[in-house]
PDB file of N, CA, C and O in Angstrom:
ATOM      1  N   MET A   1      72.757  90.343 114.534  1.00 37.00           N
ATOM      2  CA  MET A   1      73.808  91.042 115.222  1.00 37.00           C
ATOM      3  C   MET A   1      73.348  91.496 116.598  1.00 37.00           C
ATOM      4  O   MET A   1      74.048  91.303 117.576  1.00 37.00           O
ATOM      5  N   PHE A   2      72.169  92.081 116.690  1.00 42.00           N
ATOM      6  CA  PHE A   2      71.694  92.581 117.971  1.00 42.00           C
ATOM      7  C   PHE A   2      71.174  91.466 118.864  1.00 42.00           C
ATOM      8  O   PHE A   2      70.993  91.677 120.058  1.00 42.00           O
ATOM      9  N   ASP A   3      70.936  90.269 118.294  1.00 43.00           N
ATOM     10  CA  ASP A   3      70.481  89.165 119.119  1.00 43.00           C
ATOM     11  C   ASP A   3      71.530  88.736 120.125  1.00 43.00           C
ATOM     12  O   ASP A   3      71.207  88.178 121.162  1.00 43.00           O
ATOM     13  N   SER A   4      72.793  88.986 119.806  1.00 44.00           N
ATOM     14  CA  SER A   4      73.861  88.559 120.698  1.00 44.00           C
ATOM     15  C   SER A   4      74.069  89.510 121.872  1.00 44.00           C
ATOM     16  O   SER A   4      74.832  89.210 122.779  1.00 44.00           O
ATOM     17  N   LEU A   5      73.382  90.645 121.862  1.00 43.00           N
ATOM     18  CA  LEU A   5      73.529  91.595 122.968  1.00 43.00           C
ATOM     19  C   LEU A   5      72.855  91.046 124.217  1.00 43.00           C
ATOM     20  O   LEU A   5      71.775  90.483 124.173  1.00 43.00           O
ATOM     21  N   LYS A   6      73.516  91.237 125.318  1.00 43.00           N
ATOM     22  CA  LYS A   6      72.953  90.807 126.593  1.00 43.00           C
ATOM     23  C   LYS A   6      72.971  91.975 127.547  1.00 43.00           C
ATOM     24  O   LYS A   6      73.923  92.725 127.595  1.00 43.00           O
ATOM     25  N   ARG A   7      71.905  92.106 128.306  1.00 45.00           N
ATOM     26  CA  ARG A   7      71.844  93.172 129.299  1.00 45.00           C
ATOM     27  C   ARG A   7      71.802  92.531 130.677  1.00 45.00           C
ATOM     28  O   ARG A   7      71.111  91.566 130.896  1.00 45.00           O
ATOM     29  N   SER A   8      72.552  93.084 131.572  1.00 39.00           N
ATOM     30  CA  SER A   8      72.519  92.581 132.934  1.00 39.00           C
ATOM     31  C   SER A   8      71.458  93.346 133.717  1.00 39.00           C
ATOM     32  O   SER A   8      71.007  94.410 133.311  1.00 39.00           O
ATOM     33  N   PHE A   9      71.047  92.808 134.830  1.00 37.00           N
ATOM     34  CA  PHE A   9      70.058  93.479 135.659  1.00 37.00           C
ATOM     35  C   PHE A   9      70.675  94.721 136.266  1.00 37.00           C
ATOM     36  O   PHE A   9      71.844  94.768 136.584  1.00 37.00           O
ATOM     37  N   GLY A  10      69.914  95.749 136.422  1.00 43.00           N
ATOM     38  CA  GLY A  10      70.416  96.984 136.999  1.00 43.00           C
ATOM     39  C   GLY A  10      70.666  98.065 135.969  1.00 43.00           C
ATOM     40  O   GLY A  10      71.132  99.136 136.301  1.00 43.00           O
ATOM     41  N   GLY A  11      70.387  97.824 134.709  1.00 47.00           N
ATOM     42  CA  GLY A  11      70.476  98.861 133.691  1.00 47.00           C
ATOM     43  C   GLY A  11      71.875  99.205 133.248  1.00 47.00           C
ATOM     44  O   GLY A  11      72.132 100.324 132.846  1.00 47.00           O
ATOM     45  N   GLU A  12      72.807  98.272 133.281  1.00 50.00           N
ATOM     46  CA  GLU A  12      74.149  98.544 132.798  1.00 50.00           C
ATOM     47  C   GLU A  12      74.159  98.541 131.278  1.00 50.00           C
ATOM     48  O   GLU A  12      73.227  98.081 130.642  1.00 50.00           O
ATOM     49  N   LYS A  13      75.247  99.014 130.715  1.00 52.00           N
ATOM     50  CA  LYS A  13      75.381  99.064 129.264  1.00 52.00           C
ATOM     51  C   LYS A  13      75.469  97.655 128.694  1.00 52.00           C
ATOM     52  O   LYS A  13      75.873  96.734 129.372  1.00 52.00           O
ATOM     53  N   PRO A  14      75.078  97.482 127.418  1.00 50.00           N
ATOM     54  CA  PRO A  14      75.134  96.150 126.817  1.00 50.00           C
ATOM     55  C   PRO A  14      76.560  95.613 126.791  1.00 50.00           C
ATOM     56  O   PRO A  14      77.500  96.358 126.547  1.00 50.00           O
ATOM     57  N   VAL A  15      76.678  94.327 127.059  1.00 62.00           N
ATOM     58  CA  VAL A  15      77.986  93.693 127.075  1.00 62.00           C
ATOM     59  C   VAL A  15      78.005  92.640 125.979  1.00 62.00           C
ATOM     60  O   VAL A  15      77.271  91.668 126.021  1.00 62.00           O
ATOM     61  N   SER A  16      78.812  92.859 124.976  1.00 77.00           N
ATOM     62  CA  SER A  16      78.979  91.895 123.891  1.00 77.00           C
ATOM     63  C   SER A  16      80.305  92.182 123.217  1.00 77.00           C
ATOM     64  O   SER A  16      80.920  93.222 123.434  1.00 77.00           O
ATOM     65  N   SER A  17      80.720  91.254 122.402  1.00 83.00           N
ATOM     66  CA  SER A  17      81.997  91.457 121.708  1.00 83.00           C
ATOM     67  C   SER A  17      81.886  92.599 120.695  1.00 83.00           C
ATOM     68  O   SER A  17      82.839  93.361 120.523  1.00 83.00           O
ATOM     69  N   GLU A  18      80.715  92.729 120.046  1.00 83.00           N
ATOM     70  CA  GLU A  18      80.544  93.825 119.086  1.00 83.00           C
ATOM     71  C   GLU A  18      80.606  95.180 119.779  1.00 83.00           C
ATOM     72  O   GLU A  18      81.233  96.112 119.286  1.00 83.00           O
ATOM     73  N   TYR A  19      79.958  95.266 120.942  1.00 83.00           N
ATOM     74  CA  TYR A  19      79.934  96.532 121.665  1.00 83.00           C
ATOM     75  C   TYR A  19      81.328  96.889 122.168  1.00 83.00           C
ATOM     76  O   TYR A  19      81.762  98.033 122.049  1.00 83.00           O
ATOM     77  N   SER A  20      82.045  95.929 122.706  1.00 85.00           N
ATOM     78  CA  SER A  20      83.394  96.228 123.198  1.00 85.00           C
ATOM     79  C   SER A  20      84.332  96.570 122.044  1.00 85.00           C
ATOM     80  O   SER A  20      85.224  97.411 122.192  1.00 85.00           O
ATOM     81  N   THR A  21      84.133  95.959 120.872  1.00 88.00           N
ATOM     82  CA  THR A  21      84.924  96.311 119.697  1.00 88.00           C
ATOM     83  C   THR A  21      84.639  97.748 119.271  1.00 88.00           C
ATOM     84  O   THR A  21      85.562  98.506 118.969  1.00 88.00           O
ATOM     85  N   LEU A  22      83.373  98.137 119.280  1.00 88.00           N
ATOM     86  CA  LEU A  22      83.017  99.510 118.939  1.00 88.00           C
ATOM     87  C   LEU A  22      83.633 100.496 119.922  1.00 88.00           C
ATOM     88  O   LEU A  22      84.159 101.544 119.518  1.00 88.00           O
ATOM     89  N   MET A  23      83.602 100.152 121.207  1.00 88.00           N
ATOM     90  CA  MET A  23      84.178 101.041 122.205  1.00 88.00           C
ATOM     91  C   MET A  23      85.690 101.172 122.030  1.00 88.00           C
ATOM     92  O   MET A  23      86.248 102.249 122.216  1.00 88.00           O
ATOM     93  N   SER A  24      86.362 100.090 121.648  1.00 91.00           N
ATOM     94  CA  SER A  24      87.807 100.187 121.413  1.00 91.00           C
ATOM     95  C   SER A  24      88.098 101.020 120.167  1.00 91.00           C
ATOM     96  O   SER A  24      89.056 101.809 120.156  1.00 91.00           O
ATOM     97  N   HIS A  25      87.263 100.875 119.121  1.00 91.00           N
ATOM     98  CA  HIS A  25      87.425 101.724 117.934  1.00 91.00           C
ATOM     99  C   HIS A  25      87.234 103.196 118.298  1.00 91.00           C
ATOM    100  O   HIS A  25      87.973 104.064 117.819  1.00 91.00           O
ATOM    101  N   LEU A  26      86.241 103.470 119.144  1.00 93.00           N
ATOM    102  CA  LEU A  26      86.000 104.848 119.574  1.00 93.00           C
ATOM    103  C   LEU A  26      87.201 105.420 120.320  1.00 93.00           C
ATOM    104  O   LEU A  26      87.637 106.541 120.042  1.00 93.00           O
ATOM    105  N   SER A  27      87.741 104.669 121.255  1.00 93.00           N
ATOM    106  CA  SER A  27      88.862 105.188 122.037  1.00 93.00           C
ATOM    107  C   SER A  27      90.120 105.344 121.177  1.00 93.00           C
ATOM    108  O   SER A  27      90.866 106.321 121.331  1.00 93.00           O
ATOM    109  N   GLU A  28      90.361 104.419 120.246  1.00 95.00           N
ATOM    110  CA  GLU A  28      91.522 104.538 119.360  1.00 95.00           C
ATOM    111  C   GLU A  28      91.392 105.753 118.447  1.00 95.00           C
ATOM    112  O   GLU A  28      92.365 106.492 118.230  1.00 95.00           O
ATOM    113  N   THR A  29      90.191 105.960 117.919  1.00 95.00           N
ATOM    114  CA  THR A  29      89.971 107.086 117.019  1.00 95.00           C
ATOM    115  C   THR A  29      90.069 108.406 117.776  1.00 95.00           C
ATOM    116  O   THR A  29      90.604 109.396 117.261  1.00 95.00           O
ATOM    117  N   LYS A  30      89.575 108.433 119.015  1.00 95.00           N
ATOM    118  CA  LYS A  30      89.679 109.643 119.829  1.00 95.00           C
ATOM    119  C   LYS A  30      91.146 109.978 120.098  1.00 95.00           C
ATOM    120  O   LYS A  30      91.546 111.137 120.025  1.00 95.00           O
ATOM    121  N   ALA A  31      91.956 108.965 120.372  1.00 96.00           N
ATOM    122  CA  ALA A  31      93.393 109.185 120.588  1.00 96.00           C
ATOM    123  C   ALA A  31      94.059 109.679 119.313  1.00 96.00           C
ATOM    124  O   ALA A  31      94.929 110.565 119.352  1.00 96.00           O
ATOM    125  N   GLU A  32      93.636 109.129 118.172  1.00 96.00           N
ATOM    126  CA  GLU A  32      94.194 109.563 116.886  1.00 96.00           C
ATOM    127  C   GLU A  32      93.857 111.028 116.621  1.00 96.00           C
ATOM    128  O   GLU A  32      94.714 111.801 116.171  1.00 96.00           O
ATOM    129  N   ILE A  33      92.629 111.429 116.920  1.00 96.00           N
ATOM    130  CA  ILE A  33      92.220 112.822 116.734  1.00 96.00           C
ATOM    131  C   ILE A  33      93.059 113.740 117.624  1.00 96.00           C
ATOM    132  O   ILE A  33      93.524 114.803 117.184  1.00 96.00           O
ATOM    133  N   SER A  34      93.275 113.326 118.846  1.00 96.00           N
ATOM    134  CA  SER A  34      94.084 114.122 119.767  1.00 96.00           C
ATOM    135  C   SER A  34      95.516 114.257 119.262  1.00 96.00           C
ATOM    136  O   SER A  34      96.103 115.354 119.297  1.00 96.00           O
ATOM    137  N   ASP A  35      96.097 113.164 118.786  1.00 96.00           N
ATOM    138  CA  ASP A  35      97.461 113.205 118.249  1.00 96.00           C
ATOM    139  C   ASP A  35      97.558 114.114 117.026  1.00 96.00           C
ATOM    140  O   ASP A  35      98.511 114.884 116.886  1.00 96.00           O
ATOM    141  N   LEU A  36      96.569 114.007 116.137  1.00 96.00           N
ATOM    142  CA  LEU A  36      96.585 114.841 114.934  1.00 96.00           C
ATOM    143  C   LEU A  36      96.442 116.317 115.285  1.00 96.00           C
ATOM    144  O   LEU A  36      97.109 117.173 114.684  1.00 96.00           O
ATOM    145  N   ASN A  37      95.577 116.623 116.248  1.00 95.00           N
ATOM    146  CA  ASN A  37      95.418 118.017 116.672  1.00 95.00           C
ATOM    147  C   ASN A  37      96.714 118.580 117.230  1.00 95.00           C
ATOM    148  O   ASN A  37      97.091 119.717 116.935  1.00 95.00           O
ATOM    149  N   SER A  38      97.412 117.805 118.027  1.00 94.00           N
ATOM    150  CA  SER A  38      98.669 118.302 118.573  1.00 94.00           C
ATOM    151  C   SER A  38      99.745 118.403 117.491  1.00 94.00           C
ATOM    152  O   SER A  38     100.581 119.310 117.530  1.00 94.00           O
ATOM    153  N   SER A  39      99.727 117.508 116.518  1.00 94.00           N
ATOM    154  CA  SER A  39     100.704 117.569 115.426  1.00 94.00           C
ATOM    155  C   SER A  39     100.490 118.804 114.555  1.00 94.00           C
ATOM    156  O   SER A  39     101.456 119.419 114.098  1.00 94.00           O
ATOM    157  N   ILE A  40      99.242 119.159 114.336  1.00 94.00           N
ATOM    158  CA  ILE A  40      98.925 120.317 113.497  1.00 94.00           C
ATOM    159  C   ILE A  40      99.511 121.592 114.092  1.00 94.00           C
ATOM    160  O   ILE A  40      99.950 122.488 113.367  1.00 94.00           O
ATOM    161  N   ASN A  41      99.571 121.669 115.417  1.00 92.00           N
ATOM    162  CA  ASN A  41     100.087 122.875 116.075  1.00 92.00           C
ATOM    163  C   ASN A  41     101.569 123.104 115.840  1.00 92.00           C
ATOM    164  O   ASN A  41     102.043 124.229 115.988  1.00 92.00           O
ATOM    165  N   TYR A  42     102.309 122.058 115.481  1.00 93.00           N
ATOM    166  CA  TYR A  42     103.759 122.186 115.345  1.00 93.00           C
ATOM    167  C   TYR A  42     104.272 122.131 113.907  1.00 93.00           C
ATOM    168  O   TYR A  42     105.460 122.257 113.678  1.00 93.00           O
ATOM    169  N   VAL A  43     103.378 121.943 112.941  1.00 93.00           N
ATOM    170  CA  VAL A  43     103.787 121.790 111.548  1.00 93.00           C
ATOM    171  C   VAL A  43     103.859 123.157 110.876  1.00 93.00           C
ATOM    172  O   VAL A  43     102.971 123.995 111.049  1.00 93.00           O
ATOM    173  N   THR A  44     104.926 123.363 110.100  1.00 92.00           N
ATOM    174  CA  THR A  44     105.058 124.617 109.353  1.00 92.00           C
ATOM    175  C   THR A  44     104.988 124.405 107.844  1.00 92.00           C
ATOM    176  O   THR A  44     104.701 125.343 107.107  1.00 92.00           O
ATOM    177  N   ASP A  45     105.242 123.192 107.372  1.00 94.00           N
ATOM    178  CA  ASP A  45     105.199 122.888 105.943  1.00 94.00           C
ATOM    179  C   ASP A  45     103.744 122.846 105.474  1.00 94.00           C
ATOM    180  O   ASP A  45     102.934 122.082 106.011  1.00 94.00           O
ATOM    181  N   PRO A  46     103.371 123.644 104.477  1.00 94.00           N
ATOM    182  CA  PRO A  46     101.972 123.698 104.028  1.00 94.00           C
ATOM    183  C   PRO A  46     101.448 122.373 103.479  1.00 94.00           C
ATOM    184  O   PRO A  46     100.281 122.037 103.690  1.00 94.00           O
ATOM    185  N   ILE A  47     102.287 121.630 102.804  1.00 96.00           N
ATOM    186  CA  ILE A  47     101.841 120.346 102.242  1.00 96.00           C
ATOM    187  C   ILE A  47     101.546 119.352 103.356  1.00 96.00           C
ATOM    188  O   ILE A  47     100.521 118.666 103.353  1.00 96.00           O
ATOM    189  N   LEU A  48     102.428 119.290 104.337  1.00 96.00           N
ATOM    190  CA  LEU A  48     102.225 118.398 105.473  1.00 96.00           C
ATOM    191  C   LEU A  48     101.016 118.837 106.285  1.00 96.00           C
ATOM    192  O   LEU A  48     100.245 118.009 106.778  1.00 96.00           O
ATOM    193  N   LEU A  49     100.823 120.140 106.411  1.00 95.00           N
ATOM    194  CA  LEU A  49      99.663 120.660 107.125  1.00 95.00           C
ATOM    195  C   LEU A  49      98.369 120.234 106.448  1.00 95.00           C
ATOM    196  O   LEU A  49      97.418 119.798 107.118  1.00 95.00           O
ATOM    197  N   ASN A  50      98.324 120.323 105.120  1.00 96.00           N
ATOM    198  CA  ASN A  50      97.135 119.876 104.386  1.00 96.00           C
ATOM    199  C   ASN A  50      96.881 118.390 104.604  1.00 96.00           C
ATOM    200  O   ASN A  50      95.731 117.976 104.786  1.00 96.00           O
ATOM    201  N   GLN A  51      97.923 117.596 104.579  1.00 96.00           N
ATOM    202  CA  GLN A  51      97.774 116.164 104.798  1.00 96.00           C
ATOM    203  C   GLN A  51      97.220 115.881 106.193  1.00 96.00           C
ATOM    204  O   GLN A  51      96.314 115.052 106.354  1.00 96.00           O
ATOM    205  N   LEU A  52      97.731 116.571 107.192  1.00 96.00           N
ATOM    206  CA  LEU A  52      97.252 116.365 108.558  1.00 96.00           C
ATOM    207  C   LEU A  52      95.791 116.795 108.712  1.00 96.00           C
ATOM    208  O   LEU A  52      95.019 116.152 109.427  1.00 96.00           O
ATOM    209  N   ILE A  53      95.420 117.869 108.032  1.00 96.00           N
ATOM    210  CA  ILE A  53      94.028 118.321 108.087  1.00 96.00           C
ATOM    211  C   ILE A  53      93.104 117.286 107.458  1.00 96.00           C
ATOM    212  O   ILE A  53      92.034 116.977 108.007  1.00 96.00           O
ATOM    213  N   PHE A  54      93.501 116.725 106.319  1.00 97.00           N
ATOM    214  CA  PHE A  54      92.689 115.680 105.692  1.00 97.00           C
ATOM    215  C   PHE A  54      92.584 114.447 106.586  1.00 97.00           C
ATOM    216  O   PHE A  54      91.516 113.853 106.720  1.00 97.00           O
ATOM    217  N   GLN A  55      93.686 114.066 107.222  1.00 97.00           N
ATOM    218  CA  GLN A  55      93.666 112.926 108.134  1.00 97.00           C
ATOM    219  C   GLN A  55      92.772 113.199 109.337  1.00 97.00           C
ATOM    220  O   GLN A  55      92.048 112.315 109.799  1.00 97.00           O
ATOM    221  N   LEU A  56      92.809 114.431 109.835  1.00 97.00           N
ATOM    222  CA  LEU A  56      91.963 114.803 110.965  1.00 97.00           C
ATOM    223  C   LEU A  56      90.487 114.725 110.595  1.00 97.00           C
ATOM    224  O   LEU A  56      89.676 114.194 111.360  1.00 97.00           O
ATOM    225  N   LYS A  57      90.132 115.243 109.434  1.00 97.00           N
ATOM    226  CA  LYS A  57      88.734 115.182 108.990  1.00 97.00           C
ATOM    227  C   LYS A  57      88.278 113.736 108.823  1.00 97.00           C
ATOM    228  O   LYS A  57      87.153 113.384 109.199  1.00 97.00           O
ATOM    229  N   ALA A  58      89.139 112.887 108.281  1.00 97.00           N
ATOM    230  CA  ALA A  58      88.789 111.472 108.117  1.00 97.00           C
ATOM    231  C   ALA A  58      88.607 110.804 109.475  1.00 97.00           C
ATOM    232  O   ALA A  58      87.669 110.021 109.668  1.00 97.00           O
ATOM    233  N   ALA A  59      89.468 111.117 110.431  1.00 97.00           N
ATOM    234  CA  ALA A  59      89.353 110.534 111.770  1.00 97.00           C
ATOM    235  C   ALA A  59      88.078 111.016 112.460  1.00 97.00           C
ATOM    236  O   ALA A  59      87.405 110.234 113.149  1.00 97.00           O
ATOM    237  N   GLU A  60      87.722 112.280 112.265  1.00 97.00           N
ATOM    238  CA  GLU A  60      86.481 112.797 112.840  1.00 97.00           C
ATOM    239  C   GLU A  60      85.260 112.099 112.251  1.00 97.00           C
ATOM    240  O   GLU A  60      84.298 111.801 112.969  1.00 97.00           O
ATOM    241  N   MET A  61      85.293 111.838 110.953  1.00 97.00           N
ATOM    242  CA  MET A  61      84.182 111.118 110.310  1.00 97.00           C
ATOM    243  C   MET A  61      84.080 109.690 110.832  1.00 97.00           C
ATOM    244  O   MET A  61      82.989 109.182 111.080  1.00 97.00           O
ATOM    245  N   ARG A  62      85.245 109.037 111.001  1.00 95.00           N
ATOM    246  CA  ARG A  62      85.251 107.684 111.568  1.00 95.00           C
ATOM    247  C   ARG A  62      84.700 107.687 112.986  1.00 95.00           C
ATOM    248  O   ARG A  62      83.921 106.802 113.366  1.00 95.00           O
ATOM    249  N   TYR A  63      85.079 108.677 113.768  1.00 96.00           N
ATOM    250  CA  TYR A  63      84.597 108.759 115.143  1.00 96.00           C
ATOM    251  C   TYR A  63      83.077 108.912 115.172  1.00 96.00           C
ATOM    252  O   TYR A  63      82.398 108.260 115.960  1.00 96.00           O
ATOM    253  N   ARG A  64      82.556 109.775 114.311  1.00 95.00           N
ATOM    254  CA  ARG A  64      81.098 109.935 114.233  1.00 95.00           C
ATOM    255  C   ARG A  64      80.411 108.638 113.855  1.00 95.00           C
ATOM    256  O   ARG A  64      79.365 108.299 114.397  1.00 95.00           O
ATOM    257  N   TYR A  65      80.999 107.900 112.915  1.00 94.00           N
ATOM    258  CA  TYR A  65      80.427 106.618 112.471  1.00 94.00           C
ATOM    259  C   TYR A  65      80.399 105.616 113.620  1.00 94.00           C
ATOM    260  O   TYR A  65      79.370 104.999 113.895  1.00 94.00           O
ATOM    261  N   TRP A  66      81.550 105.445 114.315  1.00 92.00           N
ATOM    262  CA  TRP A  66      81.603 104.490 115.431  1.00 92.00           C
ATOM    263  C   TRP A  66      80.655 104.915 116.543  1.00 92.00           C
ATOM    264  O   TRP A  66      80.001 104.080 117.167  1.00 92.00           O
ATOM    265  N   PHE A  67      80.569 106.229 116.806  1.00 91.00           N
ATOM    266  CA  PHE A  67      79.697 106.717 117.855  1.00 91.00           C
ATOM    267  C   PHE A  67      78.232 106.418 117.539  1.00 91.00           C
ATOM    268  O   PHE A  67      77.482 105.969 118.406  1.00 91.00           O
ATOM    269  N   CYS A  68      77.815 106.645 116.303  1.00 91.00           N
ATOM    270  CA  CYS A  68      76.432 106.361 115.905  1.00 91.00           C
ATOM    271  C   CYS A  68      76.119 104.875 116.003  1.00 91.00           C
ATOM    272  O   CYS A  68      75.027 104.493 116.445  1.00 91.00           O
ATOM    273  N   LEU A  69      77.059 104.032 115.610  1.00 89.00           N
ATOM    274  CA  LEU A  69      76.840 102.586 115.735  1.00 89.00           C
ATOM    275  C   LEU A  69      76.685 102.172 117.188  1.00 89.00           C
ATOM    276  O   LEU A  69      75.797 101.385 117.525  1.00 89.00           O
ATOM    277  N   ALA A  70      77.530 102.688 118.057  1.00 86.00           N
ATOM    278  CA  ALA A  70      77.449 102.343 119.480  1.00 86.00           C
ATOM    279  C   ALA A  70      76.141 102.851 120.083  1.00 86.00           C
ATOM    280  O   ALA A  70      75.487 102.143 120.856  1.00 86.00           O
ATOM    281  N   ARG A  71      75.752 104.068 119.724  1.00 87.00           N
ATOM    282  CA  ARG A  71      74.495 104.618 120.234  1.00 87.00           C
ATOM    283  C   ARG A  71      73.302 103.795 119.759  1.00 87.00           C
ATOM    284  O   ARG A  71      72.409 103.466 120.540  1.00 87.00           O
ATOM    285  N   ASP A  72      73.293 103.417 118.488  1.00 86.00           N
ATOM    286  CA  ASP A  72      72.198 102.610 117.957  1.00 86.00           C
ATOM    287  C   ASP A  72      72.155 101.239 118.610  1.00 86.00           C
ATOM    288  O   ASP A  72      71.084 100.682 118.838  1.00 86.00           O
ATOM    289  N   MET A  73      73.325 100.699 118.919  1.00 82.00           N
ATOM    290  CA  MET A  73      73.377  99.404 119.559  1.00 82.00           C
ATOM    291  C   MET A  73      72.802  99.483 120.972  1.00 82.00           C
ATOM    292  O   MET A  73      72.088  98.590 121.412  1.00 82.00           O
ATOM    293  N   GLU A  74      73.075 100.563 121.690  1.00 77.00           N
ATOM    294  CA  GLU A  74      72.518 100.760 123.021  1.00 77.00           C
ATOM    295  C   GLU A  74      71.012 100.925 122.951  1.00 77.00           C
ATOM    296  O   GLU A  74      70.275 100.378 123.762  1.00 77.00           O
ATOM    297  N   ILE A  75      70.536 101.693 121.989  1.00 71.00           N
ATOM    298  CA  ILE A  75      69.094 101.917 121.837  1.00 71.00           C
ATOM    299  C   ILE A  75      68.399 100.600 121.514  1.00 71.00           C
ATOM    300  O   ILE A  75      67.348 100.292 122.060  1.00 71.00           O
ATOM    301  N   SER A  76      68.989  99.796 120.638  1.00 69.00           N
ATOM    302  CA  SER A  76      68.409  98.510 120.291  1.00 69.00           C
ATOM    303  C   SER A  76      68.374  97.592 121.502  1.00 69.00           C
ATOM    304  O   SER A  76      67.418  96.857 121.699  1.00 69.00           O
ATOM    305  N   ALA A  77      69.408  97.633 122.333  1.00 67.00           N
ATOM    306  CA  ALA A  77      69.451  96.796 123.527  1.00 67.00           C
ATOM    307  C   ALA A  77      68.377  97.228 124.507  1.00 67.00           C
ATOM    308  O   ALA A  77      67.781  96.398 125.186  1.00 67.00           O
ATOM    309  N   ASP A  78      68.096  98.537 124.580  1.00 62.00           N
ATOM    310  CA  ASP A  78      67.031  99.022 125.460  1.00 62.00           C
ATOM    311  C   ASP A  78      65.676  98.508 125.004  1.00 62.00           C
ATOM    312  O   ASP A  78      64.818  98.200 125.807  1.00 62.00           O
ATOM    313  N   ASN A  79      65.472  98.387 123.698  1.00 59.00           N
ATOM    314  CA  ASN A  79      64.197  97.922 123.172  1.00 59.00           C
ATOM    315  C   ASN A  79      64.034  96.410 123.303  1.00 59.00           C
ATOM    316  O   ASN A  79      62.913  95.920 123.246  1.00 59.00           O
ATOM    317  N   ASP A  80      65.131  95.674 123.467  1.00 55.00           N
ATOM    318  CA  ASP A  80      65.062  94.213 123.574  1.00 55.00           C
ATOM    319  C   ASP A  80      64.644  93.748 124.955  1.00 55.00           C
ATOM    320  O   ASP A  80      64.329  92.590 125.136  1.00 55.00           O
ATOM    321  N   ILE A  81      64.637  94.641 125.925  1.00 49.00           N
ATOM    322  CA  ILE A  81      64.318  94.231 127.315  1.00 49.00           C
ATOM    323  C   ILE A  81      62.880  93.840 127.428  1.00 49.00           C
ATOM    324  O   ILE A  81      61.988  94.316 126.911  1.00 49.00           O
TER     325      ILE A  81
END
């Protein structure tokens, strides 16, 4: 997986399909977290509020997972130079 990473001269971030996929997952999950946070502010039904809180926690866990993968991929690319 990390063999496909390529680094350009000048110290830019790794460019690969896996890395760009991770970055898109990160941005989508960040948008989802933002939407859920704003939805929580307007909900009055306790059952719906609980559901939104569970969804928010799941999205936060996903964001942490994608972030760790992207960070590890960058670190691995630094070691491949």
